């Protein structure tokens, strides 16, 4: 009698489990990102971001690194997770800003190594264009702005 009760329950649970998760597809996008340092004090060295991001909210991101057509071929290719501060050399200083960053050249005194740009190109199949798509980032640190196809989609403090 126990087998008769459990079997239908197991079959129903497997059916529900399979139907619940069958509609979700998880795609790992950790490979082949492009990375380049920006510049916290000079918008021209920051891919014109400080100058043009005012217009980017309407989708006009031309000549910035948020433009989908931006040429990032000279940028470093890497896989995530990545932390550029870990790769930087140690800096000997008594300045609190350097000390609080583990003696790494990050922060107000080092505008050339305090902004990092990450770019990823991927294609969504036309058959998937009507589906709900979710981008999930596991390890964004600090004040990150996220852009997709030149449109601002969010910020992570």
mmCIF file of C-alpha atoms in Angstrom, residues 18-25 131:
data_model
loop_
_atom_site.group_PDB
_atom_site.id
_atom_site.type_symbol
_atom_site.label_atom_id
_atom_site.label_comp_id
_atom_site.label_asym_id
_atom_site.label_seq_id
_atom_site.Cartn_x
_atom_site.Cartn_y
_atom_site.Cartn_z
ATOM 1 C CA UNK A 18 10.848 18.834 -14.859
ATOM 2 C CA UNK A 19 8.182 21.273 -16.049
ATOM 3 C CA UNK A 20 9.275 23.971 -13.614
ATOM 4 C CA UNK A 21 12.922 23.935 -14.635
ATOM 5 C CA UNK A 22 12.481 23.014 -18.278
ATOM 6 C CA UNK A 23 11.492 26.577 -19.091
ATOM 7 C CA UNK A 24 14.760 28.002 -17.760
ATOM 8 C CA UNK A 25 18.060 27.821 -19.574
ATOM 9 C CA UNK A 131 11.486 35.280 -24.079
#
